[in-house]
Structure formats: structure tokens, C-alpha cells
mmCIF file of C-alpha atoms in Angstrom:
data_model
loop_
_atom_site.group_PDB
_atom_site.id
_atom_site.type_symbol
_atom_site.label_atom_id
_atom_site.label_comp_id
_atom_site.label_asym_id
_atom_site.label_seq_id
_atom_site.Cartn_x
_atom_site.Cartn_y
_atom_site.Cartn_z
ATOM 1 C CA MET A 1 -26.944 29.673 -1.164
ATOM 2 C CA ILE A 2 -26.399 30.520 2.525
ATOM 3 C CA PRO A 3 -24.199 33.589 3.275
ATOM 4 C CA SER A 4 -20.797 32.621 4.688
ATOM 5 C CA ASP A 5 -21.240 34.140 8.179
ATOM 6 C CA ALA A 6 -24.687 32.617 8.571
ATOM 7 C CA PHE A 7 -23.307 29.273 7.447
ATOM 8 C CA ARG A 8 -20.610 29.302 10.114
ATOM 9 C CA GLU A 9 -23.194 29.996 12.800
ATOM 10 C CA SER A 10 -25.592 27.345 11.563
ATOM 11 C CA LEU A 11 -22.763 24.851 11.196
ATOM 12 C CA ALA A 12 -21.793 25.306 14.838
ATOM 13 C CA LEU A 13 -25.377 24.516 15.778
ATOM 14 C CA PHE A 14 -25.996 21.560 13.469
ATOM 15 C CA PHE A 15 -22.571 19.959 14.038
ATOM 16 C CA GLU A 16 -22.500 20.520 17.800
ATOM 17 C CA PRO A 17 -21.982 16.776 18.540
ATOM 18 C CA ILE A 18 -18.658 16.808 16.673
ATOM 19 C CA ALA A 19 -17.598 20.363 17.553
ATOM 20 C CA PRO A 20 -14.830 19.183 19.944
ATOM 21 C CA PHE A 21 -13.272 17.096 17.178
ATOM 22 C CA LEU A 22 -13.457 19.930 14.657
ATOM 23 C CA ALA A 23 -11.555 22.074 17.163
ATOM 24 C CA ASP A 24 -8.973 19.407 17.993
ATOM 25 C CA GLY A 25 -5.797 19.932 15.978
ATOM 26 C CA ASP A 26 -4.778 16.297 16.459
ATOM 27 C CA VAL A 27 -7.896 14.954 14.734
ATOM 28 C CA SER A 28 -7.240 14.308 11.053
ATOM 29 C CA GLU A 29 -10.496 12.545 10.170
ATOM 30 C CA ILE A 30 -14.011 12.351 11.562
ATOM 31 C CA MET A 31 -16.163 9.419 10.430
ATOM 32 C CA ILE A 32 -19.910 9.297 11.085
ATOM 33 C CA ASN A 33 -21.664 5.957 10.561
ATOM 34 C CA GLY A 34 -25.318 6.770 11.064
ATOM 35 C CA CYS A 35 -26.355 9.132 13.825
ATOM 36 C CA GLU A 36 -25.111 7.060 16.773
ATOM 37 C CA GLU A 37 -21.586 5.995 15.781
ATOM 38 C CA ILE A 38 -18.749 8.511 15.415
ATOM 39 C CA TRP A 39 -15.079 7.606 14.966
ATOM 40 C CA VAL A 40 -12.048 9.893 14.841
ATOM 41 C CA GLU A 41 -8.478 9.459 13.684
ATOM 42 C CA ARG A 42 -5.661 10.935 15.772
ATOM 43 C CA ARG A 43 -2.061 10.525 14.662
ATOM 44 C CA GLY A 44 -3.117 7.747 12.319
ATOM 45 C CA VAL A 45 -5.042 5.725 14.934
ATOM 46 C CA LEU A 46 -8.830 5.244 14.804
ATOM 47 C CA SER A 47 -10.930 5.341 17.961
ATOM 48 C CA LEU A 48 -14.648 5.167 18.671
ATOM 49 C CA THR A 49 -16.053 8.179 20.542
ATOM 50 C CA ASP A 50 -19.012 8.582 22.882
ATOM 51 C CA ALA A 51 -20.434 11.370 20.723
ATOM 52 C CA ALA A 52 -23.657 10.949 18.757
ATOM 53 C CA PHE A 53 -26.249 12.995 16.923
ATOM 54 C CA PRO A 54 -29.585 13.111 18.761
ATOM 55 C CA SER A 55 -31.470 11.644 15.800
ATOM 56 C CA ARG A 56 -31.262 10.726 12.126
ATOM 57 C CA GLU A 57 -33.173 13.928 11.359
ATOM 58 C CA ALA A 58 -30.520 16.001 13.145
ATOM 59 C CA LEU A 59 -27.744 14.503 11.043
ATOM 60 C CA ASP A 60 -29.807 14.930 7.868
ATOM 61 C CA ALA A 61 -30.356 18.592 8.744
ATOM 62 C CA ALA A 62 -26.616 19.146 9.254
ATOM 63 C CA LEU A 63 -25.774 17.644 5.867
ATOM 64 C CA THR A 64 -28.577 19.547 4.135
ATOM 65 C CA ASN A 65 -27.166 22.744 5.617
ATOM 66 C CA VAL A 66 -23.756 22.012 4.074
ATOM 67 C CA ALA A 67 -25.302 21.125 0.705
ATOM 68 C CA GLN A 68 -27.287 24.366 0.631
ATOM 69 C CA PHE A 69 -24.170 26.413 1.328
ATOM 70 C CA GLU A 70 -22.327 24.655 -1.513
ATOM 71 C CA GLY A 71 -25.306 25.006 -3.831
ATOM 72 C CA ARG A 72 -25.399 21.253 -4.422
ATOM 73 C CA PRO A 73 -28.462 19.000 -4.690
ATOM 74 C CA PHE A 74 -28.528 16.372 -1.943
ATOM 75 C CA ASP A 75 -31.503 14.061 -1.726
ATOM 76 C CA ALA A 76 -32.589 10.537 -2.690
ATOM 77 C CA ALA A 77 -32.045 11.420 -6.344
ATOM 78 C CA HIS A 78 -28.583 12.878 -5.581
ATOM 79 C CA PRO A 79 -27.378 10.792 -2.624
ATOM 80 C CA ILE A 80 -23.660 11.701 -2.728
ATOM 81 C CA LEU A 81 -22.323 15.011 -1.450
ATOM 82 C CA GLU A 82 -18.804 16.390 -1.892
ATOM 83 C CA ALA A 83 -18.342 19.662 -0.042
ATOM 84 C CA HIS A 84 -16.057 21.783 2.122
ATOM 85 C CA LEU A 85 -16.435 23.306 5.554
ATOM 86 C CA PRO A 86 -15.363 26.884 6.284
ATOM 87 C CA ASP A 87 -12.016 25.753 7.734
ATOM 88 C CA GLY A 88 -11.149 23.935 4.494
ATOM 89 C CA SER A 89 -12.042 20.451 5.733
ATOM 90 C CA ARG A 90 -13.340 18.144 3.015
ATOM 91 C CA LEU A 91 -16.691 16.449 3.607
ATOM 92 C CA GLU A 92 -17.964 13.395 1.764
ATOM 93 C CA ALA A 93 -21.433 12.056 2.575
ATOM 94 C CA VAL A 94 -23.562 9.224 1.230
ATOM 95 C CA ILE A 95 -27.184 8.792 2.294
ATOM 96 C CA PRO A 96 -29.787 6.034 1.901
ATOM 97 C CA PRO A 97 -30.685 4.195 -0.226
ATOM 98 C CA LEU A 98 -26.971 3.936 -1.033
ATOM 99 C CA ALA A 99 -25.913 3.855 2.635
ATOM 100 C CA ALA A 100 -27.966 1.126 4.275
ATOM 101 C CA GLY A 101 -27.145 2.015 7.885
ATOM 102 C CA GLY A 102 -27.967 5.693 7.651
ATOM 103 C CA PRO A 103 -25.813 8.588 6.403
ATOM 104 C CA ALA A 104 -22.120 7.722 6.046
ATOM 105 C CA VAL A 105 -19.928 10.791 6.443
ATOM 106 C CA ALA A 106 -16.177 11.369 6.403
ATOM 107 C CA ILE A 107 -14.638 14.747 7.187
ATOM 108 C CA ARG A 108 -10.966 15.013 6.234
ATOM 109 C CA ARG A 109 -9.238 17.780 8.143
ATOM 110 C CA PHE A 110 -6.010 19.389 7.022
ATOM 111 C CA SER A 111 -3.305 20.740 9.251
ATOM 112 C CA ARG A 112 -2.866 24.503 9.086
ATOM 113 C CA ALA A 113 0.874 24.057 9.577
ATOM 114 C CA ALA A 114 2.746 22.592 6.626
ATOM 115 C CA LEU A 115 4.659 19.391 7.275
ATOM 116 C CA THR A 116 8.438 19.850 7.170
ATOM 117 C CA THR A 117 11.233 17.436 6.381
ATOM 118 C CA GLU A 118 12.526 17.988 9.906
ATOM 119 C CA GLN A 119 9.264 16.567 11.238
ATOM 120 C CA LEU A 120 9.546 13.617 8.842
ATOM 121 C CA LEU A 121 13.062 12.957 10.104
ATOM 122 C CA LYS A 122 12.044 13.269 13.731
ATOM 123 C CA GLY A 123 9.108 10.913 13.255
ATOM 124 C CA GLY A 124 11.211 8.315 11.457
ATOM 125 C CA SER A 125 9.361 8.673 8.163
ATOM 126 C CA LEU A 126 12.593 9.544 6.386
ATOM 127 C CA SER A 127 16.263 8.853 6.995
ATOM 128 C CA PRO A 128 18.756 11.761 6.783
ATOM 129 C CA ASP A 129 20.387 10.081 3.785
ATOM 130 C CA ALA A 130 17.101 9.756 1.905
ATOM 131 C CA ALA A 131 16.025 13.300 2.820
ATOM 132 C CA GLY A 132 19.291 14.677 1.447
ATOM 133 C CA PHE A 133 18.875 12.673 -1.729
ATOM 134 C CA LEU A 134 15.317 13.894 -2.275
ATOM 135 C CA ALA A 135 16.418 17.488 -1.680
ATOM 136 C CA ARG A 136 18.996 17.128 -4.442
ATOM 137 C CA VAL A 137 16.698 15.524 -7.001
ATOM 138 C CA VAL A 138 13.932 18.090 -6.434
ATOM 139 C CA ALA A 139 16.417 20.908 -6.914
ATOM 140 C CA ALA A 140 17.717 19.132 -10.037
ATOM 141 C CA ARG A 141 14.193 19.266 -11.546
ATOM 142 C CA LYS A 142 13.533 15.530 -11.596
ATOM 143 C CA ASN A 143 9.916 14.507 -12.153
ATOM 144 C CA ILE A 144 8.546 12.768 -9.064
ATOM 145 C CA LEU A 145 5.535 10.515 -8.548
ATOM 146 C CA VAL A 146 4.443 10.043 -4.905
ATOM 147 C CA SER A 147 2.594 6.751 -4.535
ATOM 148 C CA GLY A 148 0.586 5.248 -1.690
ATOM 149 C CA GLY A 149 -2.788 4.204 -0.367
ATOM 150 C CA THR A 150 -5.608 6.325 1.041
ATOM 151 C CA GLY A 151 -4.479 8.275 4.090
ATOM 152 C CA SER A 152 -0.834 7.278 3.680
ATOM 153 C CA GLY A 153 0.460 10.859 3.660
ATOM 154 C CA LYS A 154 1.012 11.414 -0.072
ATOM 155 C CA THR A 155 -0.193 15.001 -0.093
ATOM 156 C CA SER A 156 1.749 15.929 3.046
ATOM 157 C CA LEU A 157 4.954 14.501 1.611
ATOM 158 C CA LEU A 158 4.403 16.298 -1.679
ATOM 159 C CA ALA A 159 4.086 19.589 0.196
ATOM 160 C CA ALA A 160 7.222 18.842 2.219
ATOM 161 C CA LEU A 161 9.228 18.131 -0.925
ATOM 162 C CA SER A 162 8.267 21.527 -2.333
ATOM 163 C CA ARG A 163 10.584 23.121 0.203
ATOM 164 C CA PHE A 164 13.513 22.019 -1.959
ATOM 165 C CA VAL A 165 12.337 23.900 -5.071
ATOM 166 C CA PRO A 166 14.810 26.767 -5.647
ATOM 167 C CA ASP A 167 13.535 30.240 -4.870
ATOM 168 C CA GLY A 168 12.479 32.245 -7.900
ATOM 169 C CA GLU A 169 10.694 29.401 -9.678
ATOM 170 C CA ARG A 170 7.003 29.710 -10.536
ATOM 171 C CA ILE A 171 4.913 26.734 -9.432
ATOM 172 C CA VAL A 172 1.359 26.088 -10.613
ATOM 173 C CA VAL A 173 -0.655 23.731 -8.396
ATOM 174 C CA ILE A 174 -3.738 21.978 -9.764
ATOM 175 C CA GLU A 175 -6.204 20.159 -7.481
ATOM 176 C CA ASP A 176 -9.817 19.082 -7.408
ATOM 177 C CA THR A 177 -9.896 19.950 -3.695
ATOM 178 C CA ARG A 178 -7.672 22.588 -2.143
ATOM 179 C CA GLU A 179 -5.296 20.633 0.105
ATOM 180 C CA LEU A 180 -1.709 21.446 -0.792
ATOM 181 C CA LYS A 181 0.225 24.142 1.016
ATOM 182 C CA LEU A 182 3.541 24.539 -0.721
ATOM 183 C CA GLN A 183 6.418 26.041 1.207
ATOM 184 C CA LYS A 184 7.381 28.536 -1.499
ATOM 185 C CA ARG A 185 6.594 32.161 -2.299
ATOM 186 C CA HIS A 186 5.640 32.105 -5.998
ATOM 187 C CA VAL A 187 2.780 29.613 -6.204
ATOM 188 C CA VAL A 188 -0.429 29.803 -8.257
ATOM 189 C CA TYR A 189 -3.242 27.570 -6.968
ATOM 190 C CA LEU A 190 -5.918 26.352 -9.380
ATOM 191 C CA THR A 191 -8.915 24.277 -8.268
ATOM 192 C CA ALA A 192 -11.233 22.243 -10.489
ATOM 193 C CA ARG A 193 -14.983 22.842 -10.357
ATOM 194 C CA ALA A 194 -17.766 20.267 -10.448
ATOM 195 C CA ALA A 195 -20.820 20.723 -12.622
ATOM 196 C CA ASP A 196 -23.931 22.260 -11.097
ATOM 197 C CA GLU A 197 -27.233 20.454 -10.684
ATOM 198 C CA ARG A 198 -27.960 20.990 -14.384
ATOM 199 C CA GLY A 199 -24.622 19.598 -15.484
ATOM 200 C CA ARG A 200 -23.201 23.010 -16.365
ATOM 201 C CA GLY A 201 -20.008 24.829 -15.505
ATOM 202 C CA GLN A 202 -17.650 21.897 -14.957
ATOM 203 C CA VAL A 203 -13.945 22.664 -15.138
ATOM 204 C CA ALA A 204 -11.912 19.467 -14.892
ATOM 205 C CA ILE A 205 -8.308 19.005 -13.833
ATOM 206 C CA ARG A 206 -7.533 18.254 -17.459
ATOM 207 C CA ASP A 207 -8.897 21.647 -18.507
ATOM 208 C CA LEU A 208 -6.759 23.386 -15.885
ATOM 209 C CA LEU A 209 -3.675 21.400 -16.868
ATOM 210 C CA ARG A 210 -3.990 22.513 -20.473
ATOM 211 C CA ALA A 211 -4.493 26.123 -19.368
ATOM 212 C CA THR A 212 -1.477 25.871 -17.067
ATOM 213 C CA LEU A 213 0.849 25.240 -19.993
ATOM 214 C CA ARG A 214 0.133 28.836 -21.075
ATOM 215 C CA LEU A 215 0.620 30.317 -17.606
ATOM 216 C CA ARG A 216 4.413 30.093 -17.845
ATOM 217 C CA PRO A 217 4.992 27.491 -15.118
ATOM 218 C CA ASP A 218 8.503 26.459 -14.139
ATOM 219 C CA ARG A 219 6.986 23.454 -12.405
ATOM 220 C CA ILE A 220 3.565 21.828 -12.440
ATOM 221 C CA VAL A 221 2.203 20.084 -9.347
ATOM 222 C CA VAL A 222 -1.010 18.065 -9.667
ATOM 223 C CA GLY A 223 -2.417 17.120 -6.266
ATOM 224 C CA GLU A 224 -3.633 13.744 -7.509
ATOM 225 C CA VAL A 225 -3.983 12.184 -10.939
ATOM 226 C CA ARG A 226 -7.275 10.323 -11.255
ATOM 227 C CA GLY A 227 -8.199 10.125 -14.913
ATOM 228 C CA ALA A 228 -7.331 10.898 -18.522
ATOM 229 C CA GLU A 229 -5.446 14.038 -17.476
ATOM 230 C CA ALA A 230 -2.559 11.639 -16.809
ATOM 231 C CA ILE A 231 -1.600 11.707 -20.482
ATOM 232 C CA ASP A 232 -1.474 15.511 -20.494
ATOM 233 C CA LEU A 233 0.785 15.542 -17.430
ATOM 234 C CA VAL A 234 3.083 12.884 -18.905
ATOM 235 C CA GLN A 235 3.425 14.902 -22.101
ATOM 236 C CA ALA A 236 4.096 18.073 -20.117
ATOM 237 C CA MET A 237 6.839 16.269 -18.172
ATOM 238 C CA THR A 238 8.526 15.226 -21.417
ATOM 239 C CA THR A 239 8.258 18.601 -23.160
ATOM 240 C CA GLY A 240 10.151 21.020 -20.958
ATOM 241 C CA HIS A 241 8.358 21.027 -17.612
ATOM 242 C CA GLY A 242 10.921 19.197 -15.533
ATOM 243 C CA GLY A 243 10.514 19.122 -11.784
ATOM 244 C CA SER A 244 6.818 18.331 -11.974
ATOM 245 C CA MET A 245 5.229 16.283 -9.183
ATOM 246 C CA THR A 246 1.974 14.466 -8.536
ATOM 247 C CA THR A 247 0.465 11.672 -6.438
ATOM 248 C CA VAL A 248 -1.271 8.445 -7.370
ATOM 249 C CA HIS A 249 -2.967 5.604 -5.506
ATOM 250 C CA ALA A 250 -0.784 2.487 -5.757
ATOM 251 C CA SER A 251 0.977 -0.001 -3.502
ATOM 252 C CA SER A 252 4.401 -0.097 -5.169
ATOM 253 C CA PRO A 253 6.598 2.002 -7.483
ATOM 254 C CA VAL A 254 5.965 -0.273 -10.480
ATOM 255 C CA GLY A 255 2.263 -0.349 -9.582
ATOM 256 C CA ALA A 256 2.247 3.458 -9.563
ATOM 257 C CA LEU A 257 3.578 3.568 -13.121
ATOM 258 C CA ARG A 258 1.018 1.011 -14.237
ATOM 259 C CA ARG A 259 -1.726 3.003 -12.561
ATOM 260 C CA LEU A 260 -0.567 6.130 -14.398
ATOM 261 C CA GLU A 261 -0.625 4.101 -17.597
ATOM 262 C CA THR A 262 -4.177 2.877 -16.974
ATOM 263 C CA MET A 263 -5.424 6.414 -16.448
ATOM 264 C CA ALA A 264 -3.605 7.698 -19.524
ATOM 265 C CA LEU A 265 -5.359 4.989 -21.556
ATOM 266 C CA MET A 266 -8.680 6.607 -20.609
ATOM 267 C CA ASP A 267 -7.789 9.232 -23.196
ATOM 268 C CA ASP A 268 -9.254 8.652 -26.650
ATOM 269 C CA THR A 269 -6.146 9.494 -28.689
ATOM 270 C CA GLY A 270 -5.463 5.816 -29.401
ATOM 271 C CA LEU A 271 -1.774 5.961 -28.454
ATOM 272 C CA PRO A 272 -0.277 2.425 -28.709
ATOM 273 C CA LEU A 273 0.559 0.845 -25.356
ATOM 274 C CA LYS A 274 4.241 0.442 -26.234
ATOM 275 C CA ALA A 275 4.562 4.113 -27.115
ATOM 276 C CA LEU A 276 2.650 5.156 -23.983
ATOM 277 C CA ARG A 277 4.894 3.089 -21.724
ATOM 278 C CA ALA A 278 7.950 4.595 -23.359
ATOM 279 C CA GLN A 279 6.587 8.090 -22.691
ATOM 280 C CA ILE A 280 5.821 7.331 -19.040
ATOM 281 C CA ALA A 281 9.234 5.731 -18.484
ATOM 282 C CA SER A 282 10.847 8.801 -20.019
ATOM 283 C CA ALA A 283 8.682 11.270 -18.095
ATOM 284 C CA VAL A 284 8.871 9.937 -14.524
ATOM 285 C CA ASP A 285 12.319 9.947 -12.927
ATOM 286 C CA LEU A 286 11.512 8.839 -9.381
ATOM 287 C CA VAL A 287 8.693 7.140 -7.491
ATOM 288 C CA VAL A 288 8.473 7.749 -3.742
ATOM 289 C CA GLN A 289 6.359 5.077 -2.065
ATOM 290 C CA VAL A 290 4.583 5.879 1.223
ATOM 291 C CA ALA A 291 2.455 3.732 3.505
ATOM 292 C CA ARG A 292 0.543 3.908 6.769
ATOM 293 C CA VAL A 293 1.601 1.094 9.084
ATOM 294 C CA SER A 294 -0.422 -0.610 11.810
ATOM 295 C CA SER A 295 0.840 1.801 14.472
ATOM 296 C CA GLY A 296 -0.708 4.675 12.531
ATOM 297 C CA HIS A 297 2.620 6.142 11.463
ATOM 298 C CA ARG A 298 3.078 7.217 7.859
ATOM 299 C CA LEU A 299 6.413 6.138 6.427
ATOM 300 C CA VAL A 300 8.378 6.410 3.217
ATOM 301 C CA THR A 301 8.950 2.758 2.341
ATOM 302 C CA ALA A 302 10.884 3.050 -0.923
ATOM 303 C CA VAL A 303 12.424 5.478 -3.367
ATOM 304 C CA GLY A 304 12.646 4.003 -6.851
ATOM 305 C CA HIS A 305 14.536 5.254 -9.906
ATOM 306 C CA VAL A 306 12.730 4.671 -13.214
ATOM 307 C CA ARG A 307 15.441 3.388 -15.554
ATOM 308 C CA GLY A 308 13.254 2.871 -18.624
ATOM 309 C CA LEU A 309 11.686 -0.305 -19.960
ATOM 310 C CA THR A 310 12.801 -3.911 -19.668
ATOM 311 C CA PRO A 311 13.413 -5.984 -22.834
ATOM 312 C CA GLN A 312 9.936 -7.413 -22.233
ATOM 313 C CA GLY A 313 8.451 -3.904 -22.329
ATOM 314 C CA ASP A 314 7.631 -3.521 -18.619
ATOM 315 C CA TYR A 315 8.832 -0.715 -16.368
ATOM 316 C CA ALA A 316 12.370 -1.072 -15.005
ATOM 317 C CA VAL A 317 12.532 0.435 -11.517
ATOM 318 C CA CYS A 318 15.606 0.236 -9.298
ATOM 319 C CA ASP A 319 15.229 0.754 -5.545
ATOM 320 C CA LEU A 320 17.560 3.510 -4.374
ATOM 321 C CA PHE A 321 16.214 3.389 -0.824
ATOM 322 C CA SER A 322 14.033 0.748 0.774
ATOM 323 C CA ARG A 323 12.605 -0.131 4.150
ATOM 324 C CA GLY A 324 12.526 -3.812 4.974
ATOM 325 C CA ARG A 325 10.081 -5.296 7.487
ATOM 326 C CA GLY A 326 9.438 -1.992 9.220
ATOM 327 C CA GLY A 327 13.126 -1.164 9.566
ATOM 328 C CA PRO A 328 14.749 2.163 8.714
ATOM 329 C CA LEU A 329 14.777 3.543 5.190
ATOM 330 C CA GLU A 330 18.247 2.720 3.926
ATOM 331 C CA ARG A 331 20.169 2.757 0.694
ATOM 332 C CA ALA A 332 19.363 -0.321 -1.326
ATOM 333 C CA ARG A 333 22.171 -2.610 -2.391
ATOM 334 C CA ARG A 334 21.487 -1.880 -6.024
ATOM 335 C CA ALA A 335 21.731 1.888 -5.572
ATOM 336 C CA ASP A 336 25.155 2.005 -7.243
ATOM 337 C CA LYS A 337 23.491 0.882 -10.481
ATOM 338 C CA ALA A 338 21.336 3.981 -10.616
ATOM 339 C CA LYS A 339 23.720 6.824 -9.873
ATOM 340 C CA GLY A 340 22.361 8.545 -12.926
ATOM 341 C CA ALA A 341 19.241 9.477 -10.969
ATOM 342 C CA GLN A 342 21.295 12.069 -9.095
ATOM 343 C CA ALA A 343 22.877 13.518 -12.200
#
């Protein structure tokens, strides 16, 4: 493994073609499609740059340098690399034969400054009414699921909501990649670990979640639920860990609950679907839906209250706030039917 200081120096050399983008605070993503095509995302908008690596070998050398620092195998037999740069940026790379046009690389950069609700209000992502409501439900220890697509701002919103957690509470954050920056003093950050080249040493999110239950958390925050750990989080939410939060990839509040259900079914406990749905409906109080629109802006599009199950056994979700056709986020007409969400 390369020493940290030497890695920083070698990285500056190998990644010289994209150095300006790595230094640009407005760049949130750098995408490399082969050695000659580099795209960047600024404020949610993609643009093609004039930058390029001098050759395929130069790009291969840069990626090999990162893999060596992380101690990960990266070759034709192991053509996918998940790694981090010294500034915390997350790098994902896929090389031939899986990537037909040459190495495909995406570098997700994270802002050093935590997003605030004031910024969300100023940018139109939230309305004052909805922001006030979310502040109250977070303080009231409601369990919240933030739902949206890739790059929609789920993690940033989750961090912003943490501001409303009362001081003095102990929060344990579990992630597979360190991204969250909670705006509170008493936070314990736990990060999962992938297996080494021999398949040893893996520590999954599920392992950390089970350990967290013995670390005396007041709240549990899982950066993103992706697998069978969903059932452990649902059970934690229903057994005294109110105020827990997580994110999930889905396009609607009901879809988010179904996605959580699908992942929970990956567990081998054999829990009947009806019982699982009842647990999820009991565990999750609110679903906050976010989306990235064509302009590049990331918006909260709906806040749904999970009321339980319908007579047919599906999830009953009432929109408390909704945004219609790109308009402002406003109280939904049916909000008066779900006043219990604020209780």
C-alpha cells in the first residue's frame, strides 16, 4: 500500500488532466468515458470539457495508483474498483472487457460545507411551511425515509434534517462510504468495510447495525439501505429507536416502502409478506421524496405520511405536502386527514 503523503503527490501527477475540476468547489461529479472524453456536473448540470488524458495507458496508470493505495486488486480479473481519494471523494471505475469504450470512471465529490435548511429554502427546494413541519417531526422522533433517484440530493437532505435533532441526543451513523456530515455534536460514525482480495475481513452494514444497538444510540441514521439490513433497521425502528432516518432509491413514497420491503425480503428469516408490510407501515412515519429536475435543481417533491395498510394490504400514504408540475411545495388538500403525523 502506498503511504498517504506519497499517494497525494502521485495522485496530483497522474490526475493532472482533471486537477482543475478536483479543485473546483462547484463540481459535484467528474465522469471519464475513456481517455478522451471528460464530463463534469456543476450545480446539477452536465457539461463536456476540453480536458483529456494523453493516452489510455495514462488513465490506466492513474487508476492503478488509486487501487494500490486502497490495497484493492484491479485488473482484467477484477475489473471494478470502488475507492476514495484523499479529499473524501468517491471513485468508481470499470475497465475493459466490461467497459467497451475504455475505462469508465465517476468521481463523486462531496461539499465540505454541510447543506442547511436555509439554503434549501433559498434555492426553492423547500417551502417555509414544509421546513417548519419537518423540523417538528424530526424533533418529535418520527422515523423518516428519504426517497429519490441517483444524484437527487437524498444524502444532503438527510444531513440537513439532522439539524433539528435536539441537543444532547446520541446519533450513530452507519454508511458503506463516508458521506454524511451531521450538524450535531454527539455523533458516532461507523463505516462498512469490503472484503480484501482473498475475501476476508468484510464488515457489512448489517453487522454494524446490529453492533449499533449495543452502543446506546438515541437515533440511528443509515446513509442508504441497499440489502437485507433493511429488516434489521425496520425492527430497530419499531423497538425503541424512534427518530431513525435512512435513504432509499425510489421514485415515489409508496415505491420507497415497496423498495424497503423488497430488500427486507432478502433476509432468510421467512417472515410472511403480510407481517413484514405491517412492520414497515408501523416503523416508517414519513417519506420525503426528492428529485432532480431538468434544470439541475434538486427539489423536495412530496412529504407523505404513512398511515398504515389499506384493506387490500398495500401501503396507505397520505400526501401532506406535494409539488405539482414543478410548482412550489405546498400543503396537500388531504393534509387535514393526517394531523396525527405531527402528534
